[in-house]
Coordinates of C-alpha atoms and ligand atoms in Angstrom, one line a residue:
M1 CA -115.3 343.2 -90.7
C2 CA -113.5 341.7 -93.7
G3 CA -114.7 342.6 -97.2
I4 CA -114.6 340.4 -100.2
V5 CA -114.7 341.3 -103.9
G6 CA -114.3 339.1 -107.0
Y7 CA -114.5 339.8 -110.7
V8 CA -114.9 337.8 -114.0
G9 CA -115.1 339.9 -117.2
S10 CA -113.1 341.8 -119.7
R11 CA -112.3 345.0 -117.8
K12 CA -108.9 345.5 -116.1
T13 CA -109.4 343.1 -113.3
A14 CA -107.0 344.7 -110.8
D15 CA -108.8 348.1 -111.2
V16 CA -112.2 346.6 -110.7
L17 CA -111.0 344.8 -107.5
M18 CA -109.3 347.9 -106.1
D19 CA -112.4 350.0 -106.8
G20 CA -114.5 347.4 -105.1
L21 CA -112.2 347.2 -102.1
K22 CA -112.3 351.0 -101.7
R23 CA -116.1 350.8 -101.6
L24 CA -115.9 348.3 -98.8
E25 CA -113.3 350.3 -96.7
Y26 CA -116.1 351.5 -94.4
R27 CA -116.4 347.9 -93.0
G28 CA -113.1 348.5 -91.2
Y29 CA -109.8 346.7 -92.1
D30 CA -106.2 346.5 -91.2
S31 CA -104.7 344.9 -94.3
S32 CA -105.7 344.1 -97.9
G33 CA -104.8 342.1 -100.9
I34 CA -105.7 340.9 -104.4
A35 CA -105.1 337.7 -106.5
V36 CA -105.2 338.1 -110.2
F37 CA -104.4 335.7 -113.1
H38 CA -101.3 336.8 -115.1
R39 CA -99.9 334.6 -117.9
G40 CA -101.8 331.6 -116.6
K41 CA -100.5 332.0 -113.0
I42 CA -102.2 333.5 -109.9
E43 CA -100.3 336.6 -108.8
I44 CA -100.9 337.7 -105.3
R45 CA -100.2 341.2 -103.9
R46 CA -101.1 341.9 -100.3
N47 CA -99.9 343.9 -97.3
E48 CA -100.8 345.3 -93.9
G49 CA -102.2 348.8 -93.8
K50 CA -104.4 351.0 -95.9
L51 CA -105.4 350.3 -99.4
K52 CA -103.2 353.2 -100.6
K53 CA -100.2 350.9 -99.8
L54 CA -101.6 348.1 -101.9
E55 CA -102.4 350.5 -104.7
D56 CA -98.7 351.6 -104.7
L57 CA -97.6 348.0 -104.6
I58 CA -99.5 347.1 -107.8
K59 CA -98.9 350.3 -109.7
G60 CA -97.4 349.6 -113.1
E61 CA -98.2 345.9 -112.9
G62 CA -99.7 344.7 -116.2
F63 CA -101.8 341.8 -115.0
D64 CA -103.5 340.4 -118.1
G65 CA -106.0 338.0 -116.4
K66 CA -109.8 338.4 -116.7
I67 CA -110.5 337.0 -113.3
G68 CA -109.5 337.9 -109.7
I69 CA -110.4 338.2 -106.0
G70 CA -109.7 340.8 -103.4
H71 CA -110.0 341.3 -99.7
T72 CA -109.8 343.8 -96.9
R73 CA -108.9 342.0 -93.6
W74 CA -110.1 342.8 -90.1
A75 CA -107.9 340.6 -87.9
T76 CA -109.4 337.8 -85.9
H77 CA -106.9 334.9 -86.0
G78 CA -103.4 336.3 -86.2
R79 CA -102.2 339.9 -85.9
P80 CA -102.4 342.4 -88.8
S81 CA -99.3 341.6 -91.0
D82 CA -98.3 341.0 -94.6
E83 CA -98.3 337.2 -94.0
N84 CA -101.7 337.1 -92.5
A85 CA -103.3 339.4 -95.2
H86 CA -105.5 337.6 -97.7
P87 CA -105.6 336.1 -100.4
H88 CA -104.0 332.9 -99.0
K89 CA -102.5 330.6 -101.6
A90 CA -101.7 326.9 -101.1
G91 CA -100.4 324.9 -104.0
R92 CA -102.5 326.2 -106.9
V93 CA -105.5 327.5 -104.9
A94 CA -106.0 331.1 -103.7
V95 CA -108.7 332.0 -101.2
V96 CA -110.2 335.2 -99.7
H97 CA -112.4 334.6 -96.6
N98 CA -114.7 336.6 -94.3
G99 CA -115.8 334.8 -91.2
I100 CA -114.2 332.3 -88.7
I101 CA -113.3 328.7 -89.2
E102 CA -114.0 327.1 -85.8
N103 CA -112.3 323.8 -86.4
Y104 CA -109.2 325.2 -88.1
L105 CA -106.8 323.9 -85.5
S106 CA -107.7 320.2 -86.0
L107 CA -107.7 320.7 -89.8
K108 CA -104.3 322.3 -89.6
E109 CA -102.9 319.4 -87.6
F110 CA -104.5 317.0 -90.2
L111 CA -103.0 318.9 -93.1
K112 CA -99.6 319.2 -91.4
G113 CA -99.7 315.5 -91.1
K114 CA -100.0 315.3 -94.8
G115 CA -96.8 317.4 -95.1
R116 CA -98.4 320.7 -95.7
H117 CA -96.5 323.8 -94.7
F118 CA -98.4 326.9 -93.3
T119 CA -97.1 330.4 -93.7
S120 CA -99.7 332.4 -91.8
E121 CA -101.4 332.4 -88.4
T122 CA -104.9 332.6 -89.9
D123 CA -107.8 330.1 -89.8
T124 CA -108.3 330.8 -93.6
E125 CA -105.1 329.1 -94.8
V126 CA -106.6 325.7 -94.0
I127 CA -109.3 326.3 -96.6
S128 CA -106.8 326.8 -99.5
H129 CA -104.8 323.8 -98.3
L130 CA -107.8 321.6 -98.1
I131 CA -109.1 322.5 -101.6
D132 CA -105.6 322.0 -103.0
E133 CA -105.3 318.7 -101.2
F134 CA -108.5 317.4 -102.7
I135 CA -107.5 318.6 -106.2
E136 CA -104.1 316.9 -105.9
A137 CA -105.9 313.7 -104.9
G138 CA -107.8 313.9 -108.2
S139 CA -111.0 315.9 -107.6
S140 CA -112.3 318.6 -109.9
F141 CA -112.1 322.2 -108.7
Q142 CA -115.9 322.2 -108.0
D143 CA -115.9 318.9 -106.1
A144 CA -112.8 320.0 -104.1
V145 CA -114.6 323.1 -103.0
R146 CA -117.8 321.2 -102.1
M147 CA -115.8 318.6 -100.1
T148 CA -113.9 321.3 -98.3
L149 CA -117.2 323.1 -97.4
D150 CA -118.3 319.8 -95.8
K151 CA -115.2 319.7 -93.7
I152 CA -115.1 323.2 -92.3
R153 CA -117.2 324.5 -89.4
G154 CA -118.0 328.1 -88.6
S155 CA -118.9 331.1 -90.8
Y156 CA -117.6 332.0 -94.2
A157 CA -118.0 334.1 -97.3
L158 CA -115.4 332.8 -99.8
G159 CA -113.9 333.8 -103.1
I160 CA -111.7 331.0 -104.6
L161 CA -109.4 330.8 -107.6
F162 CA -107.6 327.7 -109.0
E163 CA -104.5 328.0 -111.2
G164 CA -105.7 325.0 -113.3
D165 CA -108.8 326.8 -114.4
E166 CA -108.4 330.4 -115.5
K167 CA -112.0 330.8 -116.4
R168 CA -113.9 330.2 -113.2
L169 CA -114.2 331.8 -109.8
I170 CA -116.0 329.9 -107.1
A171 CA -117.9 331.7 -104.3
A172 CA -119.5 330.2 -101.2
R173 CA -121.4 331.5 -98.2
K174 CA -122.4 330.5 -94.7
E175 CA -123.4 333.1 -92.1
S176 CA -121.3 335.8 -93.7
P177 CA -122.8 338.1 -96.3
L178 CA -122.1 337.6 -100.0
V179 CA -123.9 339.0 -103.0
I180 CA -123.4 338.3 -106.7
G181 CA -123.6 341.1 -109.3
L182 CA -124.9 340.3 -112.7
G183 CA -123.5 342.5 -115.5
K184 CA -123.4 341.8 -119.3
G185 CA -120.7 339.2 -119.9
E186 CA -119.2 340.2 -116.5
Y187 CA -120.0 339.0 -113.0
F188 CA -119.0 340.1 -109.6
I189 CA -119.0 339.0 -106.0
A190 CA -118.9 341.3 -103.0
S191 CA -119.7 341.4 -99.2
D192 CA -122.1 344.3 -99.7
I193 CA -123.8 346.2 -102.5
P194 CA -121.7 349.3 -103.0
P195 CA -118.9 347.7 -105.0
L196 CA -121.5 346.4 -107.5
L197 CA -123.3 349.7 -108.0
P198 CA -121.0 351.2 -110.7
Y199 CA -121.5 348.1 -112.9
T200 CA -125.0 346.7 -112.2
R201 CA -128.0 346.8 -110.0
D202 CA -129.1 343.2 -110.7
V203 CA -128.0 340.9 -107.9
I204 CA -128.4 337.5 -106.4
F205 CA -128.2 337.2 -102.7
M206 CA -126.5 333.9 -101.7
E207 CA -128.1 331.9 -99.0
D208 CA -126.3 329.8 -96.3
G209 CA -124.8 326.6 -97.6
E210 CA -124.8 327.7 -101.3
F211 CA -121.9 328.0 -103.6
A212 CA -121.7 329.6 -107.0
I213 CA -119.5 329.3 -110.1
L214 CA -118.9 332.5 -112.0
S215 CA -117.4 332.6 -115.5
Q216 CA -117.8 335.0 -118.5
E217 CA -120.6 332.7 -119.7
G218 CA -122.8 333.3 -116.6
V219 CA -123.4 332.3 -113.0
K220 CA -124.5 328.9 -111.7
V221 CA -125.6 328.5 -108.1
Y222 CA -125.6 325.1 -106.2
D223 CA -126.9 323.9 -102.9
R224 CA -124.8 322.2 -100.3
K225 CA -125.3 318.8 -102.0
G226 CA -124.0 320.2 -105.3
E227 CA -127.5 320.3 -107.0
E228 CA -127.9 323.4 -109.2
I229 CA -130.6 325.8 -108.1
L230 CA -132.3 328.6 -109.9
K231 CA -132.2 331.9 -108.1
E232 CA -134.3 334.9 -108.9
P233 CA -132.2 338.1 -109.4
K234 CA -133.3 341.1 -107.5
R235 CA -133.0 344.7 -108.6
I236 CA -131.4 347.2 -106.2
N237 CA -132.9 350.7 -106.4
W238 CA -129.8 352.4 -104.9
T239 CA -128.0 354.6 -107.3
P240 CA -124.1 354.7 -107.4
L241 CA -124.3 358.3 -106.1
M242 CA -126.0 357.2 -103.0
A243 CA -122.8 355.4 -101.9
E244 CA -120.5 358.4 -102.7
K245 CA -119.6 361.4 -100.6
G246 CA -121.3 364.0 -102.8
G247 CA -119.1 366.9 -101.9
Y248 CA -119.1 366.3 -98.1
K249 CA -115.8 366.0 -96.3
H250 CA -116.8 362.6 -94.8
F251 CA -119.5 360.0 -95.4
M252 CA -120.6 360.6 -91.8
L253 CA -121.4 364.2 -92.4
K254 CA -123.2 363.5 -95.6
E255 CA -125.2 360.8 -93.8
I256 CA -126.1 363.2 -90.9
F257 CA -127.4 365.7 -93.5
E258 CA -129.4 363.0 -95.3
Q259 CA -131.5 362.3 -92.2
P260 CA -134.5 364.4 -93.0
R261 CA -134.8 362.6 -96.4
A262 CA -134.3 359.2 -94.7
V263 CA -137.1 359.9 -92.3
I264 CA -139.4 360.9 -95.1
D265 CA -138.6 357.7 -96.9
S266 CA -139.1 355.7 -93.8
I267 CA -142.6 357.0 -93.0
R268 CA -143.8 357.1 -96.6
G269 CA -146.3 354.4 -97.2
Y270 CA -146.7 353.5 -93.5
L271 CA -149.0 356.3 -92.4
S272 CA -152.8 356.5 -92.4
E273 CA -153.6 360.0 -91.3
E274 CA -157.4 359.6 -91.2
M275 CA -157.1 356.5 -89.1
G276 CA -154.4 358.0 -86.8
D277 CA -152.5 354.8 -87.4
A278 CA -149.6 353.1 -89.1
I279 CA -150.0 350.3 -91.7
F280 CA -147.5 347.5 -92.0
E281 CA -148.6 345.2 -94.8
G282 CA -147.9 341.5 -94.4
I283 CA -147.1 341.8 -90.8
H284 CA -149.7 340.4 -88.5
L285 CA -150.2 343.2 -86.0
D286 CA -154.0 342.7 -85.7
S287 CA -155.8 342.2 -82.4
T288 CA -156.0 338.4 -82.7
S289 CA -152.3 338.0 -83.2
L290 CA -151.5 340.7 -80.6
K291 CA -153.7 339.2 -78.0
E292 CA -151.3 336.3 -77.8
I293 CA -148.4 338.6 -77.0
R294 CA -147.7 339.1 -73.4
R295 CA -144.2 340.5 -73.7
I296 CA -141.9 342.1 -76.2
C297 CA -138.1 341.7 -76.2
L298 CA -136.0 344.2 -78.2
I299 CA -132.6 342.8 -79.0
A300 CA -129.7 344.7 -80.6
C301 CA -126.1 345.8 -80.2
G302 CA -124.3 349.2 -80.0
T303 CA -126.3 352.1 -81.4
S304 CA -129.1 349.8 -82.4
F305 CA -129.4 348.9 -78.8
H306 CA -129.9 352.5 -77.9
A307 CA -132.8 352.5 -80.5
A308 CA -134.1 349.5 -78.6
L309 CA -134.1 351.4 -75.3
V310 CA -136.0 354.2 -76.9
G311 CA -138.4 351.6 -78.3
K312 CA -139.0 350.3 -74.8
F313 CA -140.3 353.7 -73.7
L314 CA -142.4 354.1 -76.8
I315 CA -144.0 350.6 -76.7
E316 CA -144.6 350.5 -73.0
G317 CA -146.0 354.1 -73.2
F318 CA -148.3 353.6 -76.2
C319 CA -149.2 349.9 -75.8
R320 CA -148.9 349.0 -72.1
I321 CA -147.1 345.8 -72.9
P322 CA -144.0 344.9 -70.8
V323 CA -140.9 345.4 -72.9
E324 CA -137.4 344.3 -72.2
A325 CA -134.4 345.8 -74.2
D326 CA -131.4 343.6 -74.2
I327 CA -127.9 343.5 -75.7
G328 CA -127.5 340.6 -78.2
S329 CA -124.3 339.2 -76.7
E330 CA -126.0 339.1 -73.2
F331 CA -129.3 337.8 -74.3
R332 CA -128.0 334.8 -76.3
Y333 CA -126.1 333.4 -73.3
R334 CA -128.4 334.1 -70.4
N335 CA -130.9 331.3 -70.9
P336 CA -133.8 333.8 -71.6
I337 CA -137.3 332.9 -70.5
L338 CA -139.6 333.3 -73.5
G339 CA -142.1 331.4 -75.6
K340 CA -145.0 331.7 -78.1
D341 CA -146.3 334.7 -76.2
T342 CA -143.1 336.7 -76.7
L343 CA -142.6 339.0 -79.7
L344 CA -138.9 339.3 -80.2
M345 CA -137.8 342.3 -82.3
A346 CA -134.2 342.3 -83.5
I347 CA -132.8 345.7 -84.5
S348 CA -129.7 346.0 -86.7
Q349 CA -128.7 348.3 -89.5
S350 CA -126.5 345.7 -91.2
G351 CA -128.7 342.7 -90.4
E352 CA -125.4 340.8 -90.1
T353 CA -124.3 341.5 -86.5
A354 CA -123.3 338.0 -85.2
D355 CA -124.6 338.6 -81.6
T356 CA -128.0 340.0 -82.7
L357 CA -128.4 337.3 -85.2
A358 CA -127.6 334.5 -82.7
A359 CA -129.9 336.1 -80.1
M360 CA -132.8 336.2 -82.5
R361 CA -132.2 332.6 -83.6
E362 CA -132.1 331.6 -79.9
G363 CA -135.4 333.4 -79.4
K364 CA -136.9 331.7 -82.4
R365 CA -135.7 328.3 -81.2
R366 CA -137.5 328.9 -77.9
G367 CA -140.8 329.7 -79.7
A368 CA -140.9 333.5 -79.9
V369 CA -142.4 335.3 -82.9
T370 CA -139.5 337.2 -84.5
L371 CA -139.5 340.5 -86.3
A372 CA -136.4 342.1 -87.8
I373 CA -136.0 345.8 -88.2
C374 CA -133.0 346.4 -90.5
N375 CA -131.7 348.5 -93.2
A376 CA -129.8 346.0 -95.3
V377 CA -132.1 344.3 -97.8
E378 CA -132.0 340.5 -97.7
S379 CA -129.5 340.4 -94.9
S380 CA -129.3 337.3 -92.7
L381 CA -131.5 338.8 -90.0
A382 CA -134.1 339.8 -92.5
R383 CA -134.1 336.4 -94.0
D384 CA -134.2 334.5 -90.7
A385 CA -137.0 336.5 -89.0
D386 CA -140.7 335.6 -89.3
H387 CA -141.4 339.3 -90.3
V388 CA -139.2 342.1 -91.5
I389 CA -139.6 345.9 -91.5
Y390 CA -137.0 347.7 -93.5
T391 CA -135.7 351.1 -92.5
H392 CA -135.3 353.1 -95.7
A393 CA -132.1 355.0 -94.8
G394 CA -130.2 354.0 -98.0
P395 CA -126.5 352.9 -97.8
E396 CA -124.7 354.0 -94.7
I397 CA -121.0 354.0 -95.2
G398 CA -119.5 355.8 -92.2
V399 CA -118.8 353.3 -89.5
A400 CA -120.7 355.4 -87.0
S401 CA -124.4 354.8 -87.3
T402 CA -126.3 358.0 -87.9
K403 CA -129.2 357.9 -90.3
T404 CA -129.9 354.2 -89.7
F405 CA -130.4 355.0 -86.0
I406 CA -132.8 357.8 -86.7
T407 CA -134.8 355.6 -89.1
Q408 CA -134.9 352.8 -86.4
L409 CA -136.4 355.3 -84.0
V410 CA -139.1 356.2 -86.7
V411 CA -140.0 352.6 -87.3
L412 CA -140.2 351.9 -83.6
F413 CA -142.5 354.9 -83.2
L414 CA -144.7 353.7 -86.0
L415 CA -144.8 350.2 -84.6
A416 CA -145.7 351.4 -81.1
L417 CA -148.4 353.6 -82.7
R418 CA -149.8 350.6 -84.6
I419 CA -149.9 348.3 -81.6
G420 CA -151.2 351.0 -79.3
R421 CA -154.1 351.8 -81.7
E422 CA -154.9 348.1 -82.2
L423 CA -155.0 347.4 -78.5
G424 CA -157.1 350.5 -77.8
H425 CA -154.5 352.2 -75.6
L426 CA -154.3 355.1 -78.1
S427 CA -157.5 356.8 -79.2
L428 CA -158.1 358.0 -82.8
D429 CA -157.3 361.6 -81.7
E430 CA -154.1 360.6 -79.9
G431 CA -153.1 358.6 -83.0
K432 CA -153.8 361.6 -85.2
A433 CA -151.9 364.0 -82.9
L434 CA -148.8 361.7 -82.9
I435 CA -148.9 361.5 -86.7
E436 CA -149.2 365.2 -87.0
A437 CA -146.1 365.6 -84.8
L438 CA -144.2 363.0 -86.8
I439 CA -145.0 364.7 -90.1
K440 CA -143.3 367.9 -88.8
I441 CA -140.2 366.1 -87.8
P442 CA -138.2 366.2 -91.1
H443 CA -138.6 369.9 -91.3
Q444 CA -137.6 370.3 -87.6
M445 CA -134.5 368.2 -88.4
E446 CA -133.6 370.6 -91.2
E447 CA -133.7 373.4 -88.6
M448 CA -131.4 371.4 -86.3
L449 CA -129.0 370.9 -89.2
K450 CA -129.0 374.6 -89.8
A451 CA -127.6 375.0 -86.3
S452 CA -124.5 373.0 -87.3
K453 CA -122.3 376.1 -87.1
E454 CA -123.2 376.7 -83.4
V455 CA -122.4 373.0 -82.7
L456 CA -119.0 373.5 -84.4
E457 CA -118.3 376.5 -82.1
I458 CA -119.1 374.4 -79.1
A459 CA -116.8 371.6 -80.3
K460 CA -114.0 374.2 -80.7
K461 CA -114.6 375.5 -77.2
Y462 CA -114.5 372.0 -75.5
L463 CA -111.8 370.5 -77.7
Y464 CA -109.5 370.5 -74.6
A465 CA -111.8 368.1 -72.7
R466 CA -110.6 364.6 -72.0
D467 CA -113.9 363.4 -70.6
F468 CA -117.6 364.2 -71.2
L469 CA -120.7 363.3 -69.3
Y470 CA -124.0 363.0 -71.0
I471 CA -127.2 362.9 -69.0
G472 CA -130.9 362.6 -69.7
R473 CA -134.0 361.1 -68.2
G474 CA -136.8 358.9 -69.4
I475 CA -137.0 358.5 -73.2
N476 CA -134.1 360.9 -73.5
Y477 CA -131.7 358.8 -71.4
P478 CA -130.9 356.4 -74.3
I479 CA -129.9 359.4 -76.4
A480 CA -127.4 360.4 -73.7
L481 CA -125.9 356.9 -74.1
E482 CA -125.9 357.4 -77.9
G483 CA -124.3 360.8 -77.7
A484 CA -121.5 359.4 -75.5
L485 CA -121.0 356.4 -77.8
K486 CA -120.8 358.7 -80.9
L487 CA -118.2 360.9 -79.2
K488 CA -116.0 358.1 -78.0
E489 CA -116.1 355.9 -81.1
I490 CA -115.0 358.6 -83.6
S491 CA -113.1 361.2 -81.6
Y492 CA -111.6 358.8 -79.0
V493 CA -112.6 361.2 -76.2
H494 CA -113.8 359.3 -73.1
A495 CA -117.5 359.9 -72.6
E496 CA -120.1 358.4 -70.3
G497 CA -123.9 358.4 -70.8
Y498 CA -126.0 358.2 -67.6
P499 CA -129.6 358.5 -66.6
A500 CA -129.5 361.9 -64.9
G501 CA -131.0 360.5 -61.6
E502 CA -128.0 358.2 -61.2
M503 CA -125.5 361.1 -61.3
K504 CA -125.5 361.5 -57.5
H505 CA -124.8 357.7 -57.1
G506 CA -121.3 358.0 -58.5
P507 CA -120.5 360.1 -61.6
I508 CA -121.0 363.4 -59.8
A509 CA -117.6 362.7 -58.2
L510 CA -116.0 363.4 -61.7
I511 CA -117.5 366.9 -62.0
D512 CA -115.1 369.9 -61.8
R513 CA -114.5 373.0 -63.8
E514 CA -112.9 370.9 -66.6
M515 CA -115.8 368.6 -67.1
P516 CA -118.4 369.3 -69.8
V517 CA -121.8 367.8 -69.0
V518 CA -124.2 367.5 -71.9
V519 CA -127.7 367.8 -70.5
L520 CA -130.7 366.6 -72.5
A521 CA -133.6 368.6 -71.0
T522 CA -136.4 369.0 -73.5
R523 CA -139.8 369.7 -72.0
N524 CA -141.5 366.6 -70.6
E525 CA -142.8 365.2 -67.3
V526 CA -139.3 365.0 -65.8
Y527 CA -138.1 368.4 -67.0
N528 CA -138.0 369.9 -63.4
K529 CA -135.8 367.0 -62.3
M530 CA -133.4 367.9 -65.1
V531 CA -133.3 371.5 -63.9
S532 CA -132.2 370.2 -60.5
N533 CA -129.5 368.1 -62.2
V534 CA -128.2 371.2 -63.9
E535 CA -128.0 373.0 -60.5
E536 CA -126.0 370.1 -59.2
V537 CA -123.5 370.3 -62.0
K538 CA -123.2 374.1 -61.7
A539 CA -122.7 373.8 -57.9
R540 CA -119.6 371.8 -58.6
E541 CA -118.4 374.3 -61.3
G542 CA -119.0 371.8 -64.1
R543 CA -119.7 373.1 -67.7
V544 CA -123.2 372.6 -68.9
I545 CA -124.0 372.2 -72.6
A546 CA -127.8 372.1 -72.5
L547 CA -130.1 370.8 -75.2
A548 CA -133.4 372.3 -74.2
S549 CA -136.7 373.2 -75.8
R550 CA -136.9 376.5 -77.7
S551 CA -139.3 378.0 -75.2
D552 CA -137.1 377.1 -72.3
Q553 CA -136.8 379.9 -69.7
E554 CA -134.9 378.2 -66.9
I555 CA -132.1 376.1 -68.1
V556 CA -131.1 378.7 -70.6
K557 CA -130.1 381.0 -67.7
K558 CA -127.9 378.4 -66.0
A559 CA -126.2 376.7 -69.0
D560 CA -122.8 377.6 -70.3
D561 CA -123.9 376.7 -73.8
M562 CA -127.3 376.1 -75.2
I563 CA -128.7 374.3 -78.3
S564 CA -132.4 374.9 -78.7
I565 CA -134.6 372.1 -79.8
P566 CA -137.9 372.8 -81.7
E567 CA -141.0 372.0 -79.7
T568 CA -142.3 368.5 -80.4
H569 CA -144.2 365.6 -78.8
P570 CA -141.9 364.2 -76.0
S571 CA -141.8 360.8 -77.7
L572 CA -140.2 362.3 -80.8
A573 CA -137.7 364.5 -78.9
P574 CA -135.0 361.7 -79.2
I575 CA -134.9 362.2 -82.9
L576 CA -134.2 365.9 -82.7
L577 CA -131.8 365.6 -79.8
T578 CA -129.7 363.1 -81.7
I579 CA -128.7 365.5 -84.5
P580 CA -126.7 368.0 -82.4
L581 CA -125.0 365.1 -80.6
Q582 CA -124.0 363.5 -83.8
L583 CA -122.7 366.8 -85.1
L584 CA -120.8 367.5 -81.8
A585 CA -119.1 364.1 -82.1
Y586 CA -118.3 364.7 -85.8
Y587 CA -116.8 368.1 -85.3
M588 CA -114.8 367.1 -82.3
A589 CA -113.4 364.2 -84.3
D590 CA -112.7 366.2 -87.4
L591 CA -111.0 369.0 -85.4
K592 CA -108.8 366.3 -83.7
G593 CA -108.0 364.9 -87.2
T594 CA -109.2 361.3 -86.5
D595 CA -110.3 358.9 -89.2
V596 CA -114.0 359.9 -88.9
D597 CA -115.4 357.3 -91.4
Q598 CA -113.2 354.4 -90.3
P599 CA -112.3 354.9 -86.7
R600 CA -109.5 352.7 -85.3
N601 CA -110.4 349.2 -84.2
L602 CA -114.0 349.4 -85.4
A603 CA -115.9 347.6 -88.2
K604 CA -119.1 348.6 -89.8
S605 CA -120.7 345.2 -89.6
V606 CA -119.6 343.0 -86.7
T607 CA -120.0 339.6 -88.2
V608 CA -118.0 337.8 -85.5
E609 CA -118.7 337.4 -81.8
Ligands
AGP701 C1 -122.5 352.5 -84.2 O1 -122.1 353.8 -84.4 C2 -121.6 351.5 -84.0 N1 -120.5 351.5 -84.9 C3 -122.0 350.1 -83.5 O2 -122.3 350.3 -82.2 C4 -123.2 349.4 -84.2 O3 -124.4 350.1 -83.9 C5 -123.3 348.0 -83.7 O4 -122.2 347.3 -84.1 C6 -124.6 347.3 -84.2 O5 -124.6 347.2 -85.6 P1 -125.9 346.8 -86.4 O6 -126.9 347.9 -86.2 O7 -125.4 346.6 -87.8 O8 -126.4 345.5 -85.8

């Protein structure tokens, strides 16, 4: 989704803005632009396409201003074009915006009635016109912004400049992320943390309805009525290096290789080995609170939804509580039945996914207890939920979720363990055995990563394929969905994930000698059924790429290609199975030459419906 940056300070403003926009590229965009003061006037440069084009456009420009705003646009209202790219300037006001203004049509009519002329198809342009209109009518810059915020409906993160005030930048937020960076005599705004990291790690997270005024003297934050509020800065412990490629060809590859470390960080502090249990401080998962819970709903989108599906198997298996896993965009509109006896867990790496957020709010409105599992600190989801558990994956820049998915699986495993122990469905010995298996996982993941060359060879062999089928059963079935999603989103190869038992109800018709079928068949209670599925594929001359346990004796004889998976507890097999599937998708995409980290049409954080 769109990315915003802003700067007030004494560095070369255009350079700071361009650097910040590059660090937001992962969010996905189709055009970009900056607005910088120069000789007292706001200069705008913007165009459709990649940031390189904008960089070429501003090369050699000697902007002298110490204040500016920048934007990467992911089109919602109006096609990607130079005219629709932000910043949008009306009169003396320039604006960058992330979000959607729902009542922009009526505002546009109103403004046209005042003789205002529009030059873009965007919803954003009404904001610059409205502010300018209020200023022209005699309001101060600050009041004009506040009155405009009262008039617009929808979601926004905004950066605003006014030609009559070369010293101040105004930022505002409602339902779209915005964070302020606090340097020494210099201040920043950004849609996410990475643009701030080269300059500062002290930040203020803006809340819905707040607006802030940044100048070289400091930052002042106001509530929606215009009353000043004191906000406690937070310190971010990410280093700038964590958000850089570190020698890898792509962020996605780096992030795949970071996964063992991410798992260690995600289990550290949560395990009690002697008690065979997990500890979540501050979250009421004791028997009194849990006795009230009759049902658990897991809500998420995309890859996070696949984690939710794995969570369903884990929680039902360990805790014997009925669990529903649902997609945010479906849940929010299906008039769900829930109340005080429902624990609603919303899972999201970004914590800003509009559908997940709305679904959780709907659940809360209907009385459910809410728990957010997310990676982005202080995200909207984290702030709105009754409880939060953070996955400690660190910044994930590649659009395809990798390490955040793995850490979601780990947190769901630990949560299921905690609830299962508390309710007495898991004994001390069972708890200890599960923890013992979990502790081995980071090392086993390293082993899987060492097999990356074998995966590369498989990718080369099947590069011709236009379609892939991924099948698995039980807790491995969501990983078949995830493997297929990874492949299609970054390599643009069509792939379907299916529960293996469903194959004969339709997808088997697709199988012929051209069709690679990725079979997830680690040892568990449905292993023999998977062997039969392999037979069915081979009988139709399909190609089997099998992911089976190291000790496997049967599938290995039938498969065309085999990736062996270290022995683990069946409930942890999804973690190990995911790694070769991520690598397969990565290598297929890289060999095809697609834009791995920023696949076409996709955005890292989907903040609109
Ligand atoms: C994952 O590879 C995708 N790009 C996408 O499906 C993503 O998982 C989905 O948009 C949900 O995002 P979230 O975890 O930030 O809520």
